[in-house]
């Protein structure tokens, strides 16, 4: 059950709401929300920038201060009360984006991926789409003055909460869950799909095992290879995976098709680059009844025969 924790500082007492949770043999405090500065501990009166002066208790949550409550003299001066704008909001862009996303068949994937923190996720998504060049440290200020605050009122966007959320969002289990819902939403149990398969180098100076010396089309790099499949009709990304930089494209096609099949994506047509062309890959495409188009390298006998 939640409870209030009080902390004494040089400028006064502060409070936050936490809940105890067990992690093995250890009991930890799970942060819920900050109440800000303690105005009257006995009466349960607190003050923070977001809500001004308010009453809070575990049973009823946030409520207005009773009209007959007498504020301490130090807080009666107008400069000591903080009022935030509640009605003036930047409306249009978030309203249009929300209406657009709700009509997309992959919208449910966002709602299911971290269901207990959907409001935080969607607020971050809206912020990133509308403010692609701005740092995340501005997100809380943006949220307070944007219609997103009404769409997703339970978002937790303070610096510490946002950092913790980003860690959870980066977990492999979350990413796998998202792509399962995403692919189901896009393709479901429909028939085969046409895809384009290609790879690109990602040069980097990290010391990971997947960063290796690469010779791709005569260009030497220290890199990781990123393989991707894109839906031929919609242009939507279907699948990404990385391999070591020294892995050549021709050896990766079989695994790419096999992993797509594990996600229940039936491929009936593929457009692949010349780097994937070899006898084994062509035989596998035929065996899988996958129609294909591939560019031929000019040094192959078949290329010369076709030209002739």
PDB file of C-alpha atoms in Angstrom:
ATOM      1  CA  UNK A   1       0.000   0.000   0.000  1.00  0.00           C
ATOM      2  CA  UNK A   2       1.306   3.504  -0.812  1.00  0.00           C
ATOM      3  CA  UNK A   3       2.518   5.775   1.957  1.00  0.00           C
ATOM      4  CA  UNK A   4       4.099   9.225   2.329  1.00  0.00           C
ATOM      5  CA  UNK A   5       7.827   9.659   3.031  1.00  0.00           C
ATOM      6  CA  UNK A   6       9.073  12.963   4.439  1.00  0.00           C
ATOM      7  CA  UNK A   7      12.577  14.354   3.867  1.00  0.00           C
ATOM      8  CA  UNK A   8      14.099  17.244   5.813  1.00  0.00           C
ATOM      9  CA  UNK A   9      16.123  19.776   3.814  1.00  0.00           C
ATOM     10  CA  UNK A  10      17.752  23.098   4.614  1.00  0.00           C
ATOM     11  CA  UNK A  11      14.802  25.072   3.220  1.00  0.00           C
ATOM     12  CA  UNK A  12      12.074  22.901   4.797  1.00  0.00           C
ATOM     13  CA  UNK A  13      10.428  19.474   4.669  1.00  0.00           C
ATOM     14  CA  UNK A  14       9.537  17.725   1.409  1.00  0.00           C
ATOM     15  CA  UNK A  15       7.356  14.694   0.743  1.00  0.00           C
ATOM     16  CA  UNK A  16       6.862  11.974  -1.828  1.00  0.00           C
ATOM     17  CA  UNK A  17       4.496   9.020  -2.225  1.00  0.00           C
ATOM     18  CA  UNK A  18       6.112   5.578  -2.407  1.00  0.00           C
ATOM     19  CA  UNK A  19       5.131   1.939  -2.153  1.00  0.00           C
ATOM     20  CA  UNK A  20       7.118  -0.958  -0.736  1.00  0.00           C
ATOM     21  CA  UNK A  21       7.922  -3.826  -3.072  1.00  0.00           C
ATOM     22  CA  UNK A  22       9.961  -6.959  -2.480  1.00  0.00           C
ATOM     23  CA  UNK A  23      12.932  -7.825  -4.685  1.00  0.00           C
ATOM     24  CA  UNK A  24      14.046 -11.239  -3.471  1.00  0.00           C
ATOM     25  CA  UNK A  25      15.006 -10.799   0.170  1.00  0.00           C
ATOM     26  CA  UNK A  26      15.193  -7.006  -0.138  1.00  0.00           C
ATOM     27  CA  UNK A  27      12.295  -4.597   0.317  1.00  0.00           C
ATOM     28  CA  UNK A  28      12.641  -1.452  -1.807  1.00  0.00           C
ATOM     29  CA  UNK A  29      10.673   1.766  -2.109  1.00  0.00           C
ATOM     30  CA  UNK A  30       8.917   2.192  -5.469  1.00  0.00           C
ATOM     31  CA  UNK A  31       8.481   5.878  -6.345  1.00  0.00           C
ATOM     32  CA  UNK A  32       4.917   6.947  -7.246  1.00  0.00           C
ATOM     33  CA  UNK A  33       4.876  10.762  -7.214  1.00  0.00           C
ATOM     34  CA  UNK A  34       6.340  13.859  -5.577  1.00  0.00           C
ATOM     35  CA  UNK A  35       4.188  16.062  -3.341  1.00  0.00           C
ATOM     36  CA  UNK A  36       6.757  18.854  -3.133  1.00  0.00           C
ATOM     37  CA  UNK A  37       7.183  21.046  -0.083  1.00  0.00           C
ATOM     38  CA  UNK A  38       5.286  20.299   3.113  1.00  0.00           C
ATOM     39  CA  UNK A  39       3.071  23.250   4.124  1.00  0.00           C
ATOM     40  CA  UNK A  40       1.197  21.577   6.975  1.00  0.00           C
ATOM     41  CA  UNK A  41       2.072  17.985   7.758  1.00  0.00           C
ATOM     42  CA  UNK A  42      -0.813  17.484  10.195  1.00  0.00           C
ATOM     43  CA  UNK A  43      -3.442  18.787   7.755  1.00  0.00           C
ATOM     44  CA  UNK A  44      -1.837  17.098   4.721  1.00  0.00           C
ATOM     45  CA  UNK A  45      -1.193  20.366   2.845  1.00  0.00           C
ATOM     46  CA  UNK A  46       1.595  20.497   0.269  1.00  0.00           C
ATOM     47  CA  UNK A  47       2.945  22.856  -2.406  1.00  0.00           C
ATOM     48  CA  UNK A  48       4.681  22.246  -5.724  1.00  0.00           C
ATOM     49  CA  UNK A  49       5.115  24.009  -9.069  1.00  0.00           C
ATOM     50  CA  UNK A  50       2.622  21.879 -10.949  1.00  0.00           C
ATOM     51  CA  UNK A  51      -0.352  22.057  -8.574  1.00  0.00           C
ATOM     52  CA  UNK A  52       0.320  25.087  -6.401  1.00  0.00           C
ATOM     53  CA  UNK A  53      -1.029  24.525  -2.871  1.00  0.00           C
ATOM     54  CA  UNK A  54      -3.183  21.414  -2.451  1.00  0.00           C
ATOM     55  CA  UNK A  55      -4.375  18.743  -0.047  1.00  0.00           C
ATOM     56  CA  UNK A  56      -3.286  15.117  -0.380  1.00  0.00           C
ATOM     57  CA  UNK A  57      -3.982  11.904   1.486  1.00  0.00           C
ATOM     58  CA  UNK A  58      -3.545   8.258   0.484  1.00  0.00           C
ATOM     59  CA  UNK A  59      -7.269   7.479   0.495  1.00  0.00           C
ATOM     60  CA  UNK A  60      -8.547  10.418  -1.573  1.00  0.00           C
ATOM     61  CA  UNK A  61      -5.459  11.495  -3.527  1.00  0.00           C
ATOM     62  CA  UNK A  62      -5.150  15.130  -4.678  1.00  0.00           C
ATOM     63  CA  UNK A  63      -7.929  17.517  -3.606  1.00  0.00           C
ATOM     64  CA  UNK A  64      -8.366  21.257  -3.237  1.00  0.00           C
ATOM     65  CA  UNK A  65      -7.502  22.968   0.017  1.00  0.00           C
ATOM     66  CA  UNK A  66     -10.579  23.632   2.149  1.00  0.00           C
ATOM     67  CA  UNK A  67     -11.837  27.219   1.876  1.00  0.00           C
ATOM     68  CA  UNK A  68     -11.661  27.686   5.652  1.00  0.00           C
ATOM     69  CA  UNK A  69      -8.034  26.570   5.881  1.00  0.00           C
ATOM     70  CA  UNK A  70      -5.767  29.364   7.138  1.00  0.00           C
ATOM     71  CA  UNK A  71      -2.486  29.486   5.205  1.00  0.00           C
ATOM     72  CA  UNK A  72       0.729  30.200   7.115  1.00  0.00           C
ATOM     73  CA  UNK A  73       1.745  33.870   6.885  1.00  0.00           C
ATOM     74  CA  UNK A  74       4.810  33.035   4.795  1.00  0.00           C
ATOM     75  CA  UNK A  75       2.609  31.588   2.045  1.00  0.00           C
ATOM     76  CA  UNK A  76      -0.073  34.277   1.887  1.00  0.00           C
ATOM     77  CA  UNK A  77       1.911  36.609  -0.373  1.00  0.00           C
ATOM     78  CA  UNK A  78       0.958  36.109  -4.053  1.00  0.00           C
ATOM     79  CA  UNK A  79       4.609  35.560  -5.028  1.00  0.00           C
ATOM     80  CA  UNK A  80       4.651  32.393  -2.954  1.00  0.00           C
ATOM     81  CA  UNK A  81       1.766  30.697  -4.771  1.00  0.00           C
ATOM     82  CA  UNK A  82       2.410  29.063  -8.115  1.00  0.00           C
ATOM     83  CA  UNK A  83      -0.367  28.900 -10.656  1.00  0.00           C
ATOM     84  CA  UNK A  84      -0.004  26.955 -13.866  1.00  0.00           C
ATOM     85  CA  UNK A  85      -2.005  27.518 -17.027  1.00  0.00           C
ATOM     86  CA  UNK A  86      -4.762  24.915 -17.192  1.00  0.00           C
ATOM     87  CA  UNK A  87      -6.857  26.024 -20.164  1.00  0.00           C
ATOM     88  CA  UNK A  88      -4.441  27.524 -22.709  1.00  0.00           C
ATOM     89  CA  UNK A  89      -2.983  24.603 -24.645  1.00  0.00           C
ATOM     90  CA  UNK A  90      -1.252  24.116 -27.999  1.00  0.00           C
ATOM     91  CA  UNK A  91      -3.997  22.049 -29.622  1.00  0.00           C
ATOM     92  CA  UNK A  92      -3.950  21.519 -33.379  1.00  0.00           C
ATOM     93  CA  UNK A  93      -0.859  19.461 -34.149  1.00  0.00           C
ATOM     94  CA  UNK A  94      -1.389  16.897 -31.369  1.00  0.00           C
ATOM     95  CA  UNK A  95      -5.104  16.596 -32.141  1.00  0.00           C
ATOM     96  CA  UNK A  96      -4.422  15.874 -35.830  1.00  0.00           C
ATOM     97  CA  UNK A  97      -1.606  13.443 -35.022  1.00  0.00           C
ATOM     98  CA  UNK A  98      -3.807  11.579 -32.542  1.00  0.00           C
ATOM     99  CA  UNK A  99      -6.676  11.311 -35.021  1.00  0.00           C
ATOM    100  CA  UNK A 100      -4.273  10.057 -37.696  1.00  0.00           C
ATOM    101  CA  UNK A 101      -2.618   7.436 -35.495  1.00  0.00           C
ATOM    102  CA  UNK A 102      -5.939   6.091 -34.228  1.00  0.00           C
ATOM    103  CA  UNK A 103      -6.839   5.223 -37.824  1.00  0.00           C
ATOM    104  CA  UNK A 104      -3.655   3.189 -38.402  1.00  0.00           C
ATOM    105  CA  UNK A 105      -3.813  -0.575 -37.920  1.00  0.00           C
ATOM    106  CA  UNK A 106      -0.507  -0.560 -36.010  1.00  0.00           C
ATOM    107  CA  UNK A 107      -1.761   1.930 -33.374  1.00  0.00           C
ATOM    108  CA  UNK A 108      -2.677  -0.895 -30.965  1.00  0.00           C
ATOM    109  CA  UNK A 109       0.967  -2.027 -30.945  1.00  0.00           C
ATOM    110  CA  UNK A 110       1.929   1.188 -29.130  1.00  0.00           C
ATOM    111  CA  UNK A 111      -0.818   0.701 -26.547  1.00  0.00           C
ATOM    112  CA  UNK A 112       0.108  -2.915 -25.776  1.00  0.00           C
ATOM    113  CA  UNK A 113       3.891  -2.755 -25.594  1.00  0.00           C
ATOM    114  CA  UNK A 114       4.122  -1.265 -22.048  1.00  0.00           C
ATOM    115  CA  UNK A 115       0.447  -1.116 -21.017  1.00  0.00           C
ATOM    116  CA  UNK A 116       1.130   0.206 -17.507  1.00  0.00           C
ATOM    117  CA  UNK A 117       3.036   3.192 -18.938  1.00  0.00           C
ATOM    118  CA  UNK A 118       1.136   3.884 -22.132  1.00  0.00           C
ATOM    119  CA  UNK A 119       0.625   7.582 -21.345  1.00  0.00           C
ATOM    120  CA  UNK A 120       4.364   8.128 -20.902  1.00  0.00           C
ATOM    121  CA  UNK A 121       5.175   6.224 -24.099  1.00  0.00           C
ATOM    122  CA  UNK A 122       2.609   8.089 -26.198  1.00  0.00           C
ATOM    123  CA  UNK A 123       3.658  11.473 -24.805  1.00  0.00           C
ATOM    124  CA  UNK A 124       7.279  10.712 -25.750  1.00  0.00           C
ATOM    125  CA  UNK A 125       6.160   9.559 -29.205  1.00  0.00           C
ATOM    126  CA  UNK A 126       4.136  12.731 -29.831  1.00  0.00           C
ATOM    127  CA  UNK A 127       7.017  14.900 -28.595  1.00  0.00           C
ATOM    128  CA  UNK A 128       9.563  13.184 -30.836  1.00  0.00           C
ATOM    129  CA  UNK A 129       7.364  13.457 -33.942  1.00  0.00           C
ATOM    130  CA  UNK A 130       6.556  17.131 -33.366  1.00  0.00           C
ATOM    131  CA  UNK A 131       9.965  18.219 -32.040  1.00  0.00           C
ATOM    132  CA  UNK A 132      12.475  16.066 -33.878  1.00  0.00           C
ATOM    133  CA  UNK A 133      15.403  18.391 -33.231  1.00  0.00           C
ATOM    134  CA  UNK A 134      14.792  19.185 -29.553  1.00  0.00           C
ATOM    135  CA  UNK A 135      16.364  17.436 -26.573  1.00  0.00           C
ATOM    136  CA  UNK A 136      14.193  15.344 -24.270  1.00  0.00           C
ATOM    137  CA  UNK A 137      14.949  17.603 -21.296  1.00  0.00           C
ATOM    138  CA  UNK A 138      12.273  20.017 -22.628  1.00  0.00           C
ATOM    139  CA  UNK A 139       9.532  17.405 -22.785  1.00  0.00           C
ATOM    140  CA  UNK A 140       7.899  18.178 -19.423  1.00  0.00           C
ATOM    141  CA  UNK A 141       7.533  21.901 -20.223  1.00  0.00           C
ATOM    142  CA  UNK A 142       6.134  21.014 -23.658  1.00  0.00           C
ATOM    143  CA  UNK A 143       3.699  18.517 -22.118  1.00  0.00           C
ATOM    144  CA  UNK A 144       2.269  21.072 -19.658  1.00  0.00           C
ATOM    145  CA  UNK A 145       1.302  23.430 -22.481  1.00  0.00           C
ATOM    146  CA  UNK A 146       0.152  20.879 -25.050  1.00  0.00           C
ATOM    147  CA  UNK A 147      -3.102  19.016 -25.747  1.00  0.00           C
ATOM    148  CA  UNK A 148      -1.133  15.818 -25.119  1.00  0.00           C
ATOM    149  CA  UNK A 149      -1.650  16.548 -21.414  1.00  0.00           C
ATOM    150  CA  UNK A 150      -5.379  15.907 -21.898  1.00  0.00           C
ATOM    151  CA  UNK A 151      -4.871  12.865 -24.121  1.00  0.00           C
ATOM    152  CA  UNK A 152      -2.409  11.118 -21.800  1.00  0.00           C
ATOM    153  CA  UNK A 153      -2.868  12.571 -18.300  1.00  0.00           C
ATOM    154  CA  UNK A 154      -0.941   9.839 -16.458  1.00  0.00           C
ATOM    155  CA  UNK A 155       2.407  10.465 -18.184  1.00  0.00           C
ATOM    156  CA  UNK A 156       5.444  10.642 -15.878  1.00  0.00           C
ATOM    157  CA  UNK A 157       7.946  12.936 -17.559  1.00  0.00           C
ATOM    158  CA  UNK A 158      10.157  14.302 -14.802  1.00  0.00           C
ATOM    159  CA  UNK A 159      13.862  13.821 -15.510  1.00  0.00           C
ATOM    160  CA  UNK A 160      14.338  10.838 -13.208  1.00  0.00           C
ATOM    161  CA  UNK A 161      11.104   9.080 -14.213  1.00  0.00           C
ATOM    162  CA  UNK A 162      11.855   9.598 -17.904  1.00  0.00           C
ATOM    163  CA  UNK A 163      15.354   8.134 -17.547  1.00  0.00           C
ATOM    164  CA  UNK A 164      13.931   5.055 -15.809  1.00  0.00           C
ATOM    165  CA  UNK A 165      11.278   4.699 -18.510  1.00  0.00           C
ATOM    166  CA  UNK A 166      13.855   4.852 -21.319  1.00  0.00           C
ATOM    167  CA  UNK A 167      15.774   2.001 -19.695  1.00  0.00           C
ATOM    168  CA  UNK A 168      12.616  -0.138 -19.651  1.00  0.00           C
ATOM    169  CA  UNK A 169      11.765   0.844 -23.226  1.00  0.00           C
ATOM    170  CA  UNK A 170      15.189  -0.386 -24.348  1.00  0.00           C
ATOM    171  CA  UNK A 171      14.760  -3.872 -22.888  1.00  0.00           C
ATOM    172  CA  UNK A 172      14.868  -6.674 -25.455  1.00  0.00           C
ATOM    173  CA  UNK A 173      11.607  -8.178 -24.183  1.00  0.00           C
ATOM    174  CA  UNK A 174       9.805  -4.879 -24.826  1.00  0.00           C
ATOM    175  CA  UNK A 175      11.208  -4.588 -28.341  1.00  0.00           C
ATOM    176  CA  UNK A 176      10.248  -8.174 -29.188  1.00  0.00           C
ATOM    177  CA  UNK A 177       6.736  -7.615 -27.830  1.00  0.00           C
ATOM    178  CA  UNK A 178       6.329  -4.456 -29.891  1.00  0.00           C
ATOM    179  CA  UNK A 179       7.376  -6.075 -33.173  1.00  0.00           C
ATOM    180  CA  UNK A 180       5.116  -9.067 -32.554  1.00  0.00           C
ATOM    181  CA  UNK A 181       2.107  -6.747 -32.201  1.00  0.00           C
ATOM    182  CA  UNK A 182       3.335  -4.494 -35.017  1.00  0.00           C
ATOM    183  CA  UNK A 183       3.708  -7.326 -37.530  1.00  0.00           C
ATOM    184  CA  UNK A 184       0.409  -8.904 -36.506  1.00  0.00           C
ATOM    185  CA  UNK A 185      -1.298  -5.545 -37.038  1.00  0.00           C
ATOM    186  CA  UNK A 186       0.263  -5.017 -40.454  1.00  0.00           C
ATOM    187  CA  UNK A 187      -0.121  -8.509 -41.857  1.00  0.00           C
ATOM    188  CA  UNK A 188      -2.237 -10.687 -39.568  1.00  0.00           C
ATOM    189  CA  UNK A 189      -3.202 -13.883 -41.326  1.00  0.00           C
ATOM    190  CA  UNK A 190      -3.225 -12.372 -44.797  1.00  0.00           C
ATOM    191  CA  UNK A 191      -1.526 -13.943 -47.762  1.00  0.00           C
ATOM    192  CA  UNK A 192       2.016 -13.544 -48.979  1.00  0.00           C
ATOM    193  CA  UNK A 193       3.928 -10.284 -49.020  1.00  0.00           C
ATOM    194  CA  UNK A 194       6.398  -8.790 -51.420  1.00  0.00           C
ATOM    195  CA  UNK A 195       9.559  -7.424 -49.806  1.00  0.00           C
ATOM    196  CA  UNK A 196      12.789  -5.679 -50.715  1.00  0.00           C
ATOM    197  CA  UNK A 197      15.917  -6.987 -48.964  1.00  0.00           C
ATOM    198  CA  UNK A 198      19.176  -5.064 -48.730  1.00  0.00           C
ATOM    199  CA  UNK A 199      21.946  -4.277 -46.270  1.00  0.00           C
ATOM    200  CA  UNK A 200      24.054  -1.279 -45.378  1.00  0.00           C
ATOM    201  CA  UNK A 201      27.229  -0.714 -43.431  1.00  0.00           C
ATOM    202  CA  UNK A 202      27.154   1.033 -40.060  1.00  0.00           C
ATOM    203  CA  UNK A 203      30.753   2.256 -39.497  1.00  0.00           C
ATOM    204  CA  UNK A 204      31.646   2.626 -35.822  1.00  0.00           C
ATOM    205  CA  UNK A 205      34.581   2.607 -33.417  1.00  0.00           C
ATOM    206  CA  UNK A 206      33.029   0.431 -30.704  1.00  0.00           C
ATOM    207  CA  UNK A 207      34.793  -2.660 -29.415  1.00  0.00           C
ATOM    208  CA  UNK A 208      31.864  -5.035 -29.890  1.00  0.00           C
ATOM    209  CA  UNK A 209      32.386  -8.413 -31.535  1.00  0.00           C
ATOM    210  CA  UNK A 210      30.041  -7.438 -34.358  1.00  0.00           C
ATOM    211  CA  UNK A 211      32.307  -4.530 -35.338  1.00  0.00           C
ATOM    212  CA  UNK A 212      34.697  -6.040 -37.862  1.00  0.00           C
ATOM    213  CA  UNK A 213      36.783  -5.119 -40.877  1.00  0.00           C
ATOM    214  CA  UNK A 214      34.596  -5.112 -43.976  1.00  0.00           C
ATOM    215  CA  UNK A 215      35.336  -5.191 -47.701  1.00  0.00           C
ATOM    216  CA  UNK A 216      32.061  -4.339 -49.410  1.00  0.00           C
ATOM    217  CA  UNK A 217      32.234  -3.671 -53.143  1.00  0.00           C
ATOM    218  CA  UNK A 218      35.906  -2.820 -52.730  1.00  0.00           C
ATOM    219  CA  UNK A 219      35.294  -0.263 -49.971  1.00  0.00           C
ATOM    220  CA  UNK A 220      37.133  -1.008 -46.714  1.00  0.00           C
ATOM    221  CA  UNK A 221      35.447  -0.059 -43.412  1.00  0.00           C
ATOM    222  CA  UNK A 222      35.320  -1.042 -39.774  1.00  0.00           C
ATOM    223  CA  UNK A 223      31.602  -1.583 -39.325  1.00  0.00           C
ATOM    224  CA  UNK A 224      28.525  -3.600 -38.456  1.00  0.00           C
ATOM    225  CA  UNK A 225      26.179  -4.732 -41.232  1.00  0.00           C
ATOM    226  CA  UNK A 226      22.499  -3.811 -40.933  1.00  0.00           C
ATOM    227  CA  UNK A 227      20.098  -6.015 -42.910  1.00  0.00           C
ATOM    228  CA  UNK A 228      16.593  -4.779 -43.509  1.00  0.00           C
ATOM    229  CA  UNK A 229      13.418  -5.887 -45.288  1.00  0.00           C
ATOM    230  CA  UNK A 230      10.848  -3.344 -46.465  1.00  0.00           C
ATOM    231  CA  UNK A 231       7.306  -4.018 -47.674  1.00  0.00           C
ATOM    232  CA  UNK A 232       7.290  -3.592 -51.447  1.00  0.00           C
ATOM    233  CA  UNK A 233       3.757  -2.117 -51.585  1.00  0.00           C
ATOM    234  CA  UNK A 234       3.575   0.125 -48.514  1.00  0.00           C
ATOM    235  CA  UNK A 235       7.233   1.016 -47.940  1.00  0.00           C
ATOM    236  CA  UNK A 236       6.801   0.144 -44.242  1.00  0.00           C
ATOM    237  CA  UNK A 237       9.788  -1.492 -42.504  1.00  0.00           C
ATOM    238  CA  UNK A 238       9.166  -5.151 -41.799  1.00  0.00           C
ATOM    239  CA  UNK A 239      12.360  -6.470 -40.261  1.00  0.00           C
ATOM    240  CA  UNK A 240      15.838  -5.420 -39.157  1.00  0.00           C
ATOM    241  CA  UNK A 241      18.793  -7.382 -37.857  1.00  0.00           C
ATOM    242  CA  UNK A 242      22.536  -6.814 -37.562  1.00  0.00           C
ATOM    243  CA  UNK A 243      25.474  -9.077 -38.322  1.00  0.00           C
ATOM    244  CA  UNK A 244      29.215  -8.712 -37.959  1.00  0.00           C
ATOM    245  CA  UNK A 245      30.851  -6.371 -40.425  1.00  0.00           C
ATOM    246  CA  UNK A 246      32.904  -9.139 -42.029  1.00  0.00           C
ATOM    247  CA  UNK A 247      29.822 -11.238 -42.912  1.00  0.00           C
ATOM    248  CA  UNK A 248      29.093 -11.074 -46.630  1.00  0.00           C
ATOM    249  CA  UNK A 249      25.529 -10.539 -47.842  1.00  0.00           C
ATOM    250  CA  UNK A 250      25.251 -13.780 -49.776  1.00  0.00           C
ATOM    251  CA  UNK A 251      25.396 -15.851 -46.576  1.00  0.00           C
ATOM    252  CA  UNK A 252      22.577 -13.977 -44.808  1.00  0.00           C
ATOM    253  CA  UNK A 253      19.551 -14.419 -47.083  1.00  0.00           C
ATOM    254  CA  UNK A 254      18.548 -17.867 -45.813  1.00  0.00           C
ATOM    255  CA  UNK A 255      18.481 -16.713 -42.157  1.00  0.00           C
ATOM    256  CA  UNK A 256      16.565 -13.553 -43.038  1.00  0.00           C
ATOM    257  CA  UNK A 257      13.797 -15.525 -44.752  1.00  0.00           C
ATOM    258  CA  UNK A 258      13.707 -18.093 -41.927  1.00  0.00           C
ATOM    259  CA  UNK A 259      13.320 -15.425 -39.227  1.00  0.00           C
ATOM    260  CA  UNK A 260      10.557 -13.688 -41.179  1.00  0.00           C
ATOM    261  CA  UNK A 261       8.760 -17.028 -41.343  1.00  0.00           C
ATOM    262  CA  UNK A 262       9.062 -17.354 -37.539  1.00  0.00           C
ATOM    263  CA  UNK A 263       7.128 -14.074 -37.280  1.00  0.00           C
ATOM    264  CA  UNK A 264       4.427 -15.688 -39.496  1.00  0.00           C
ATOM    265  CA  UNK A 265       5.228 -13.449 -42.454  1.00  0.00           C
ATOM    266  CA  UNK A 266       4.774 -15.428 -45.649  1.00  0.00           C
ATOM    267  CA  UNK A 267       7.008 -14.108 -48.422  1.00  0.00           C
ATOM    268  CA  UNK A 268       5.867 -14.776 -51.988  1.00  0.00           C
ATOM    269  CA  UNK A 269       7.937 -12.160 -53.819  1.00  0.00           C
ATOM    270  CA  UNK A 270      11.372 -10.686 -53.109  1.00  0.00           C
ATOM    271  CA  UNK A 271      13.556  -8.067 -54.742  1.00  0.00           C
ATOM    272  CA  UNK A 272      17.165  -8.684 -53.686  1.00  0.00           C
ATOM    273  CA  UNK A 273      20.427  -6.942 -54.487  1.00  0.00           C
ATOM    274  CA  UNK A 274      23.217  -8.551 -56.515  1.00  0.00           C
ATOM    275  CA  UNK A 275      25.176  -9.286 -53.336  1.00  0.00           C
ATOM    276  CA  UNK A 276      22.640 -11.982 -52.415  1.00  0.00           C
ATOM    277  CA  UNK A 277      22.898 -13.848 -55.706  1.00  0.00           C
ATOM    278  CA  UNK A 278      24.368 -17.361 -55.551  1.00  0.00           C
ATOM    279  CA  UNK A 279      23.224 -20.823 -56.602  1.00  0.00           C
ATOM    280  CA  UNK A 280      22.223 -21.928 -53.074  1.00  0.00           C
ATOM    281  CA  UNK A 281      20.113 -18.819 -52.481  1.00  0.00           C
ATOM    282  CA  UNK A 282      18.369 -19.138 -55.826  1.00  0.00           C
ATOM    283  CA  UNK A 283      17.543 -22.789 -55.130  1.00  0.00           C
ATOM    284  CA  UNK A 284      16.125 -21.855 -51.727  1.00  0.00           C
ATOM    285  CA  UNK A 285      13.933 -19.161 -53.271  1.00  0.00           C
ATOM    286  CA  UNK A 286      12.614 -21.696 -55.775  1.00  0.00           C
ATOM    287  CA  UNK A 287      11.992 -24.300 -53.059  1.00  0.00           C
ATOM    288  CA  UNK A 288      10.119 -21.722 -50.967  1.00  0.00           C
ATOM    289  CA  UNK A 289       8.046 -20.720 -54.028  1.00  0.00           C
ATOM    290  CA  UNK A 290       9.274 -17.146 -53.671  1.00  0.00           C
ATOM    291  CA  UNK A 291       9.216 -15.195 -56.921  1.00  0.00           C
ATOM    292  CA  UNK A 292      12.223 -12.935 -57.135  1.00  0.00           C
ATOM    293  CA  UNK A 293      14.039 -10.256 -59.076  1.00  0.00           C
ATOM    294  CA  UNK A 294      17.773  -9.831 -58.606  1.00  0.00           C
ATOM    295  CA  UNK A 295      20.387  -7.694 -60.256  1.00  0.00           C
ATOM    296  CA  UNK A 296      23.212  -9.762 -61.760  1.00  0.00           C
ATOM    297  CA  UNK A 297      26.836  -8.799 -61.336  1.00  0.00           C
ATOM    298  CA  UNK A 298      28.503  -8.277 -64.763  1.00  0.00           C
ATOM    299  CA  UNK A 299      31.305 -10.762 -63.979  1.00  0.00           C
ATOM    300  CA  UNK A 300      28.924 -13.753 -63.893  1.00  0.00           C
ATOM    301  CA  UNK A 301      28.520 -16.139 -66.836  1.00  0.00           C
ATOM    302  CA  UNK A 302      24.733 -15.912 -66.620  1.00  0.00           C
ATOM    303  CA  UNK A 303      24.913 -12.125 -66.989  1.00  0.00           C
ATOM    304  CA  UNK A 304      26.960 -12.450 -70.168  1.00  0.00           C
ATOM    305  CA  UNK A 305      24.623 -15.128 -71.540  1.00  0.00           C
ATOM    306  CA  UNK A 306      21.533 -13.018 -70.886  1.00  0.00           C
ATOM    307  CA  UNK A 307      23.102  -9.934 -72.487  1.00  0.00           C
ATOM    308  CA  UNK A 308      24.190 -11.999 -75.464  1.00  0.00           C
TER     309      UNK A 308
END
